[in-house]
Amino acid sequence: MKSVIDILDLSVSELDGLINTALDIAAHPDRYAEKCKGKKLATLFFEPSTRTRLSFEAAMLELGGSVIGFSEANSSSASKGESVSDTAKVVSNYADIIAMRHFKEGAPLVAAHSATIPVINAGDGGHHHPTQTLADLLTIYREKGRLGNLKIGLVGDLKYGRTVHSLIAALSRYEGNEFYLVSPEELKLPEYVKKDAHNAHFVETSQLMSHINSFDVLYMTRIQRERFADKAQYERLKNSYILTPDKLISAKKDMCILHPLPRVNEISVKVDDDPRACYFKQTLNGKLMRMALILHLLSLSDGKRLPPLSGEVGVCTNPACITSTEQELPALISETDGVRRCVYCDKEV
Ligand code: NCD
């Protein structure tokens, strides 16, 4: 049994295998049209989504399977106070695989240890978003022909932007990548993401233009309005970076511009016709990689629950952590390299 909560749940050889499967699906979709006949995907979306939910659903339908689920917390029993763990146990009796998005960090991890079917994290708070990373990796691979030896500019909300956290975790496992972290001071990349990317080379700046001419990949992100406790701070930071055609003049001719979408105003629509703009291709690649992932996880599914999580029972003070709302769920603390962290949300305690 395997679930994917963190992109690190997939080895580099599994990532490479998923890319190969996705490329094969793109070349021969007919060969895959019945691969999931009789199988059901449950999309449990406690937080809004367009691309991720619809691409999961399209992925399962194109594999010949079917889909059940809900698209907001209000239309599930969560609104009556049901725990994530109970929901996962119930849905295990109705579906073969779960894709879960939740506003609480660690919720899909809780589900993965309660369910008897594979669980895929489709985004948990400001924490992880592994399947967006799969879309990003396939796009970079198709555009650049490699996943290593790249200079990658990551721009915008690096604090709350979960897609950035998962992408850095994945790309830091390939040789020779350099990350240029472009953000306002208040929205810098969390320390735990840097620590987990052990040997990676980081340059931090608040200036988009200072290194744009050296980037192979430019990854723009939205300032994550819904995660700000202080709305005045959001208003102050929301227009920090806006990519316009004039800013691309000094960029490499073969640079590839990515964005997980939705965009607000970080990329002017005038950039859309630039051949370097790859963000709409990225959405197609997301569907292909989700098809590959569903096939992979169903092939490993054995109906057995994952072993319980381990750690020292403690308290996590992160208000976005799933342990802040689930009454029966004590925080579990683990220690690595002298740093104590919550097992669910990764925040230091
Ligand atoms: C991203 C997300 O949900 O984190 N969107 C997506 O899944 N494509 C990015 C965002 O919302 O800014």
PDB file of C-alpha atoms and ligand atoms in Angstrom, residues 45 47-53 101 122-126 128-129 131-132 136 160-164 219-227 259-264 266 282-283 290, ligand 1:
ATOM      1  CA  PHE A  45     -12.109  18.592  -1.651  1.00  0.00           C
ATOM      2  CA  GLU A  47     -11.076  23.618  -0.115  1.00  0.00           C
ATOM      3  CA  PRO A  48     -11.921  25.104  -3.540  1.00  0.00           C
ATOM      4  CA  SER A  49     -10.097  24.032  -6.666  1.00  0.00           C
ATOM      5  CA  THR A  50     -10.628  24.133 -10.404  1.00  0.00           C
ATOM      6  CA  ARG A  51      -7.595  22.582 -12.064  1.00  0.00           C
ATOM      7  CA  THR A  52      -6.583  20.035  -9.490  1.00  0.00           C
ATOM      8  CA  ARG A  53     -10.032  18.540  -8.930  1.00  0.00           C
ATOM      9  CA  ARG A 101      -7.503  18.653  -0.607  1.00  0.00           C
ATOM     10  CA  ALA A 122      -4.157  17.325  -3.548  1.00  0.00           C
ATOM     11  CA  GLY A 123      -2.933  20.248  -1.417  1.00  0.00           C
ATOM     12  CA  ASP A 124      -2.957  20.725   2.381  1.00  0.00           C
ATOM     13  CA  GLY A 125      -2.999  24.324   3.599  1.00  0.00           C
ATOM     14  CA  GLY A 126       0.297  26.083   2.947  1.00  0.00           C
ATOM     15  CA  HIS A 128       2.526  20.389   0.318  1.00  0.00           C
ATOM     16  CA  HIS A 129       1.070  19.916  -3.164  1.00  0.00           C
ATOM     17  CA  THR A 131       0.679  16.401  -7.742  1.00  0.00           C
ATOM     18  CA  GLN A 132       1.202  19.996  -8.865  1.00  0.00           C
ATOM     19  CA  ASP A 136       5.702  20.940 -13.065  1.00  0.00           C
ATOM     20  CA  TYR A 160       2.452  30.020   1.902  1.00  0.00           C
ATOM     21  CA  GLY A 161       2.903  28.737  -1.672  1.00  0.00           C
ATOM     22  CA  ARG A 162       2.692  24.970  -1.191  1.00  0.00           C
ATOM     23  CA  THR A 163       3.512  24.242  -4.834  1.00  0.00           C
ATOM     24  CA  VAL A 164       6.936  25.842  -4.348  1.00  0.00           C
ATOM     25  CA  TYR A 219       8.176  29.789 -11.664  1.00  0.00           C
ATOM     26  CA  MET A 220       5.699  32.570 -10.845  1.00  0.00           C
ATOM     27  CA  THR A 221       3.208  32.203  -7.976  1.00  0.00           C
ATOM     28  CA  ARG A 222       0.158  33.984  -6.619  1.00  0.00           C
ATOM     29  CA  ILE A 223       0.268  35.779  -3.267  1.00  0.00           C
ATOM     30  CA  GLN A 224      -1.955  33.395  -1.248  1.00  0.00           C
ATOM     31  CA  ARG A 225      -4.599  35.812   0.046  1.00  0.00           C
ATOM     32  CA  GLU A 226      -6.580  33.143   1.927  1.00  0.00           C
ATOM     33  CA  ARG A 227      -3.620  32.255   4.176  1.00  0.00           C
ATOM     34  CA  HIS A 259       2.719  29.103 -12.939  1.00  0.00           C
ATOM     35  CA  PRO A 260       0.537  26.575 -11.080  1.00  0.00           C
ATOM     36  CA  LEU A 261      -2.502  28.842 -11.745  1.00  0.00           C
ATOM     37  CA  PRO A 262      -4.852  30.433 -10.891  1.00  0.00           C
ATOM     38  CA  ARG A 263      -3.102  33.690 -11.708  1.00  0.00           C
ATOM     39  CA  VAL A 264      -4.378  36.928 -10.318  1.00  0.00           C
ATOM     40  CA  GLU A 266       1.411  38.087 -11.448  1.00  0.00           C
ATOM     41  CA  GLN A 282       1.411  22.631 -17.547  1.00  0.00           C
ATOM     42  CA  THR A 283      -2.300  21.993 -16.919  1.00  0.00           C
ATOM     43  CA  ARG A 290      -2.228  12.237 -12.365  1.00  0.00           C
TER      44      ARG A 290
HETATM   45  C1  NCD B   1      -2.204  26.033  -6.567  1.00  0.00           C
HETATM   46  C2  NCD B   1      -2.667  25.568  -5.199  1.00  0.00           C
HETATM   47  O1  NCD B   1      -3.828  25.199  -5.031  1.00  0.00           O
HETATM   48  O2  NCD B   1      -1.818  25.570  -4.308  1.00  0.00           O
HETATM   49  N1  NCD B   1      -3.167  25.811  -7.569  1.00  0.00           N
HETATM   50  C3  NCD B   1      -3.230  24.583  -8.165  1.00  0.00           C
HETATM   51  O3  NCD B   1      -3.394  23.571  -7.540  1.00  0.00           O
HETATM   52  N2  NCD B   1      -3.021  24.544  -9.466  1.00  0.00           N
HETATM   53  C4  NCD B   1      -1.678  27.402  -6.582  1.00  0.00           C
HETATM   54  C5  NCD B   1      -2.503  28.507  -6.026  1.00  0.00           C
HETATM   55  O4  NCD B   1      -3.635  28.327  -5.581  1.00  0.00           O
HETATM   56  O5  NCD B   1      -1.991  29.633  -6.032  1.00  0.00           O
END
